[in-house]
PDB file of C-alpha atoms in Angstrom:
ATOM      1  CA  MET T   1      78.477 174.556  21.847  1.00  0.00           C
ATOM      2  CA  GLU T   2      75.322 172.587  21.790  1.00  0.00           C
ATOM      3  CA  THR T   3      73.696 169.696  23.058  1.00  0.00           C
ATOM      4  CA  ASN T   4      70.334 168.511  21.427  1.00  0.00           C
ATOM      5  CA  GLY T   5      70.149 172.347  20.060  1.00  0.00           C
ATOM      6  CA  VAL T   6      70.035 173.986  23.452  1.00  0.00           C
ATOM      7  CA  PRO T   7      73.109 176.389  24.063  1.00  0.00           C
ATOM      8  CA  LEU T   8      75.601 175.405  26.774  1.00  0.00           C
ATOM      9  CA  THR T   9      75.843 177.848  29.533  1.00  0.00           C
ATOM     10  CA  PRO T  10      79.530 178.788  30.502  1.00  0.00           C
ATOM     11  CA  GLU T  11      79.761 176.435  33.372  1.00  0.00           C
ATOM     12  CA  GLN T  12      78.480 173.879  31.342  1.00  0.00           C
ATOM     13  CA  ALA T  13      80.836 174.579  28.815  1.00  0.00           C
ATOM     14  CA  ARG T  14      84.090 174.693  31.326  1.00  0.00           C
ATOM     15  CA  ALA T  15      83.018 171.557  32.501  1.00  0.00           C
ATOM     16  CA  ALA T  16      82.852 170.122  29.009  1.00  0.00           C
ATOM     17  CA  LEU T  17      86.438 171.194  28.450  1.00  0.00           C
ATOM     18  CA  THR T  18      87.735 170.264  31.843  1.00  0.00           C
ATOM     19  CA  ASP T  19      86.373 165.999  30.744  1.00  0.00           C
ATOM     20  CA  THR T  20      88.390 166.887  27.655  1.00  0.00           C
ATOM     21  CA  GLU T  21      91.554 167.633  29.818  1.00  0.00           C
ATOM     22  CA  ARG T  22      90.845 164.766  31.564  1.00  0.00           C
ATOM     23  CA  VAL T  23      90.982 162.505  28.792  1.00  0.00           C
ATOM     24  CA  ARG T  24      93.821 163.527  27.372  1.00  0.00           C
ATOM     25  CA  VAL T  25      95.582 163.269  30.247  1.00  0.00           C
ATOM     26  CA  SER T  26      93.891 160.204  30.775  1.00  0.00           C
ATOM     27  CA  ALA T  27      95.357 158.521  26.984  1.00  0.00           C
ATOM     28  CA  ALA T  28      98.939 160.573  27.726  1.00  0.00           C
ATOM     29  CA  ALA T  29      99.086 158.222  30.676  1.00  0.00           C
ATOM     30  CA  LEU T  30      97.878 155.101  29.435  1.00  0.00           C
ATOM     31  CA  THR T  31     100.812 155.675  26.525  1.00  0.00           C
ATOM     32  CA  ALA T  32     103.215 156.269  29.448  1.00  0.00           C
ATOM     33  CA  THR T  33     102.703 152.768  31.289  1.00  0.00           C
ATOM     34  CA  PRO T  34     105.630 151.051  31.950  1.00  0.00           C
ATOM     35  CA  TRP T  35     105.587 147.948  30.074  1.00  0.00           C
ATOM     36  CA  PRO T  36     104.555 144.568  30.907  1.00  0.00           C
ATOM     37  CA  THR T  37     107.058 143.254  33.912  1.00  0.00           C
ATOM     38  CA  TRP T  38     107.792 140.328  31.868  1.00  0.00           C
ATOM     39  CA  PHE T  39     108.848 142.304  28.649  1.00  0.00           C
ATOM     40  CA  PHE T  40     110.939 144.629  31.500  1.00  0.00           C
ATOM     41  CA  ILE T  41     112.533 141.644  32.558  1.00  0.00           C
ATOM     42  CA  THR T  42     113.510 140.628  28.880  1.00  0.00           C
ATOM     43  CA  LEU T  43     114.922 144.314  27.985  1.00  0.00           C
ATOM     44  CA  THR T  44     117.146 144.219  31.068  1.00  0.00           C
ATOM     45  CA  LEU T  45     118.969 140.410  30.248  1.00  0.00           C
ATOM     46  CA  TYR T  46     119.313 141.867  26.631  1.00  0.00           C
ATOM     47  CA  VAL T  47     121.086 144.852  28.199  1.00  0.00           C
ATOM     48  CA  VAL T  48     122.656 142.907  30.270  1.00  0.00           C
ATOM     49  CA  ALA T  49     123.622 140.424  27.635  1.00  0.00           C
ATOM     50  CA  LEU T  50     124.713 143.219  24.867  1.00  0.00           C
ATOM     51  CA  PRO T  51     128.018 144.226  26.123  1.00  0.00           C
ATOM     52  CA  ILE T  52     129.253 140.633  26.547  1.00  0.00           C
ATOM     53  CA  THR T  53     128.303 139.118  23.840  1.00  0.00           C
ATOM     54  CA  LEU T  54     129.745 142.454  21.675  1.00  0.00           C
ATOM     55  CA  GLY T  55     132.841 141.707  23.980  1.00  0.00           C
ATOM     56  CA  GLY T  56     133.152 138.180  22.268  1.00  0.00           C
ATOM     57  CA  ILE T  57     132.737 139.519  19.138  1.00  0.00           C
ATOM     58  CA  THR T  58     135.245 142.456  19.373  1.00  0.00           C
ATOM     59  CA  ALA T  59     137.762 140.809  21.030  1.00  0.00           C
ATOM     60  CA  ASP T  60     141.256 140.343  19.476  1.00  0.00           C
ATOM     61  CA  ARG T  61     141.331 136.606  19.608  1.00  0.00           C
ATOM     62  CA  ASP T  62     138.769 133.736  20.503  1.00  0.00           C
ATOM     63  CA  TRP T  63     137.689 134.413  23.724  1.00  0.00           C
ATOM     64  CA  LEU T  64     135.546 132.405  25.824  1.00  0.00           C
ATOM     65  CA  LEU T  65     134.083 131.314  22.696  1.00  0.00           C
ATOM     66  CA  PRO T  66     134.863 131.220  19.052  1.00  0.00           C
ATOM     67  CA  ARG T  67     134.012 134.341  17.048  1.00  0.00           C
ATOM     68  CA  PRO T  68     131.287 132.677  14.844  1.00  0.00           C
ATOM     69  CA  ALA T  69     129.453 131.520  18.231  1.00  0.00           C
ATOM     70  CA  TRP T  70     128.844 134.776  19.633  1.00  0.00           C
ATOM     71  CA  MET T  71     128.044 136.745  15.976  1.00  0.00           C
ATOM     72  CA  ALA T  72     124.927 133.283  16.573  1.00  0.00           C
ATOM     73  CA  ALA T  73     124.458 134.665  19.923  1.00  0.00           C
ATOM     74  CA  MET T  74     124.416 138.166  19.070  1.00  0.00           C
ATOM     75  CA  LEU T  75     121.607 137.328  16.247  1.00  0.00           C
ATOM     76  CA  VAL T  76     119.520 135.010  17.907  1.00  0.00           C
ATOM     77  CA  ILE T  77     119.364 137.333  21.283  1.00  0.00           C
ATOM     78  CA  THR T  78     118.500 140.296  18.774  1.00  0.00           C
ATOM     79  CA  ALA T  79     116.027 138.156  16.714  1.00  0.00           C
ATOM     80  CA  LEU T  80     114.415 137.087  20.168  1.00  0.00           C
ATOM     81  CA  TYR T  81     114.223 140.393  21.858  1.00  0.00           C
ATOM     82  CA  ALA T  82     112.695 141.876  18.112  1.00  0.00           C
ATOM     83  CA  ALA T  83     110.223 139.034  18.504  1.00  0.00           C
ATOM     84  CA  LEU T  84     108.832 139.651  21.951  1.00  0.00           C
ATOM     85  CA  PHE T  85     108.926 143.517  21.710  1.00  0.00           C
ATOM     86  CA  ALA T  86     106.347 142.948  18.921  1.00  0.00           C
ATOM     87  CA  ILE T  87     104.466 140.689  21.304  1.00  0.00           C
ATOM     88  CA  ALA T  88     104.345 143.095  24.118  1.00  0.00           C
ATOM     89  CA  ALA T  89     103.627 146.433  21.784  1.00  0.00           C
ATOM     90  CA  LYS T  90     100.596 144.284  20.613  1.00  0.00           C
ATOM     91  CA  ALA T  91      99.465 142.748  23.271  1.00  0.00           C
ATOM     92  CA  TRP T  92      99.792 146.213  25.035  1.00  0.00           C
ATOM     93  CA  ARG T  93      97.780 147.771  22.071  1.00  0.00           C
ATOM     94  CA  GLU T  94      95.214 144.969  22.162  1.00  0.00           C
ATOM     95  CA  LYS T  95      94.799 145.756  26.113  1.00  0.00           C
ATOM     96  CA  THR T  96      94.290 149.664  26.292  1.00  0.00           C
ATOM     97  CA  GLY T  97      94.127 150.498  22.520  1.00  0.00           C
ATOM     98  CA  VAL T  98      96.901 152.891  22.367  1.00  0.00           C
ATOM     99  CA  ALA T  99     100.266 152.474  21.521  1.00  0.00           C
ATOM    100  CA  LEU T 100     103.347 152.614  24.138  1.00  0.00           C
ATOM    101  CA  ARG T 101     105.150 155.619  22.843  1.00  0.00           C
ATOM    102  CA  MET T 102     108.236 157.643  24.287  1.00  0.00           C
ATOM    103  CA  ASP T 103     107.414 160.721  23.098  1.00  0.00           C
ATOM    104  CA  VAL T 104     105.388 161.506  26.146  1.00  0.00           C
ATOM    105  CA  LEU T 105     108.073 161.001  28.503  1.00  0.00           C
ATOM    106  CA  PRO T 106     109.491 163.533  29.626  1.00  0.00           C
ATOM    107  CA  LYS T 107     112.871 164.910  27.382  1.00  0.00           C
ATOM    108  CA  ARG T 108     115.053 165.002  30.685  1.00  0.00           C
ATOM    109  CA  ALA T 109     114.699 161.125  31.198  1.00  0.00           C
ATOM    110  CA  THR T 110     114.663 159.944  27.807  1.00  0.00           C
ATOM    111  CA  LEU T 111     117.673 162.129  26.129  1.00  0.00           C
ATOM    112  CA  PRO T 112     119.772 160.899  28.696  1.00  0.00           C
ATOM    113  CA  LEU T 113     119.294 157.001  28.533  1.00  0.00           C
ATOM    114  CA  MET T 114     118.655 157.231  24.438  1.00  0.00           C
ATOM    115  CA  VAL T 115     122.299 158.831  24.224  1.00  0.00           C
ATOM    116  CA  GLY T 116     124.119 157.374  27.275  1.00  0.00           C
ATOM    117  CA  LEU T 117     122.814 154.286  26.880  1.00  0.00           C
ATOM    118  CA  PRO T 118     123.939 152.861  23.475  1.00  0.00           C
ATOM    119  CA  LEU T 119     127.514 154.967  24.664  1.00  0.00           C
ATOM    120  CA  LEU T 120     127.591 152.572  27.530  1.00  0.00           C
ATOM    121  CA  LEU T 121     126.780 149.656  25.485  1.00  0.00           C
ATOM    122  CA  VAL T 122     129.015 149.612  22.914  1.00  0.00           C
ATOM    123  CA  GLY T 123     131.762 151.961  25.239  1.00  0.00           C
ATOM    124  CA  GLY T 124     132.446 148.897  27.402  1.00  0.00           C
ATOM    125  CA  PRO T 125     133.153 146.323  24.635  1.00  0.00           C
ATOM    126  CA  LEU T 126     135.547 148.767  22.995  1.00  0.00           C
ATOM    127  CA  VAL T 127     137.575 149.448  26.283  1.00  0.00           C
ATOM    128  CA  PHE T 128     137.471 145.241  26.555  1.00  0.00           C
ATOM    129  CA  ARG T 129     139.418 144.850  23.206  1.00  0.00           C
ATOM    130  CA  ALA T 130     141.655 147.346  23.673  1.00  0.00           C
ATOM    131  CA  THR T 131     142.701 146.236  27.309  1.00  0.00           C
ATOM    132  CA  GLY T 132     141.836 142.679  27.395  1.00  0.00           C
ATOM    133  CA  GLN T 133     140.062 143.460  30.719  1.00  0.00           C
ATOM    134  CA  PRO T 134     136.953 141.656  31.136  1.00  0.00           C
ATOM    135  CA  VAL T 135     135.755 143.860  34.256  1.00  0.00           C
ATOM    136  CA  TRP T 136     134.917 146.587  31.504  1.00  0.00           C
ATOM    137  CA  LEU T 137     132.114 143.823  30.310  1.00  0.00           C
ATOM    138  CA  ILE T 138     130.937 143.278  33.585  1.00  0.00           C
ATOM    139  CA  ALA T 139     130.658 146.979  34.403  1.00  0.00           C
ATOM    140  CA  SER T 140     128.916 148.103  31.219  1.00  0.00           C
ATOM    141  CA  SER T 141     126.157 145.250  31.715  1.00  0.00           C
ATOM    142  CA  LEU T 142     125.945 146.336  35.573  1.00  0.00           C
ATOM    143  CA  LEU T 143     125.417 149.965  34.819  1.00  0.00           C
ATOM    144  CA  GLY T 144     123.229 148.939  31.564  1.00  0.00           C
ATOM    145  CA  ALA T 145     121.034 146.909  34.017  1.00  0.00           C
ATOM    146  CA  ALA T 146     120.670 149.367  36.307  1.00  0.00           C
ATOM    147  CA  ALA T 147     119.874 152.303  34.022  1.00  0.00           C
ATOM    148  CA  SER T 148     117.176 149.503  32.723  1.00  0.00           C
ATOM    149  CA  VAL T 149     115.788 149.102  36.006  1.00  0.00           C
ATOM    150  CA  GLY T 150     115.742 152.995  37.215  1.00  0.00           C
ATOM    151  CA  PHE T 151     114.117 153.755  33.776  1.00  0.00           C
ATOM    152  CA  HIS T 152     111.395 151.365  34.681  1.00  0.00           C
ATOM    153  CA  LEU T 153     110.751 152.944  37.840  1.00  0.00           C
ATOM    154  CA  THR T 154     110.605 156.614  36.393  1.00  0.00           C
ATOM    155  CA  PHE T 155     108.532 155.281  33.760  1.00  0.00           C
ATOM    156  CA  VAL T 156     105.989 153.543  36.922  1.00  0.00           C
ATOM    157  CA  ARG T 157     106.724 156.634  38.769  1.00  0.00           C
ATOM    158  CA  LEU T 158     105.353 158.615  36.035  1.00  0.00           C
ATOM    159  CA  HIS T 159     102.008 156.739  35.317  1.00  0.00           C
ATOM    160  CA  ARG T 160     101.094 156.874  38.610  1.00  0.00           C
ATOM    161  CA  ARG T 161     101.105 160.747  38.744  1.00  0.00           C
ATOM    162  CA  THR T 162      99.240 161.134  35.842  1.00  0.00           C
ATOM    163  CA  ALA T 163      96.615 158.450  36.714  1.00  0.00           C
TER     164      ALA T 163
END
């Protein structure tokens, strides 16, 4: 390596490599930073509402609301969530210069969430349909909220450790 035509000493080269590694770790930390708090709350509320809404859609007969109302509610909350997701991602990219990425998180944290949360959010409504017991929807919503909060706290802890 050279700077201004002068070769670097071995110590200078090691220092430059160390600085490069620090920049790489810092960039990874920025991409692993938690969502903005308002979006974390939005995501958690969506996870809470999803099983109940799916329960209303999948019920044998109209439950609390007519099925078309449940379908409309599902479309509205999903569209709202998607729009807020786009806003949060764009704001984060503008603030930090990097996109939020899941691939920098440990697989031991993300894999159970990516497999377990959909099973939980869809499983509760399916058991509700089979049993007619709304306790399954409530349990699914509460466990989904706990998973959302737990994952967010894991995200925060990961960021603090790498920052």
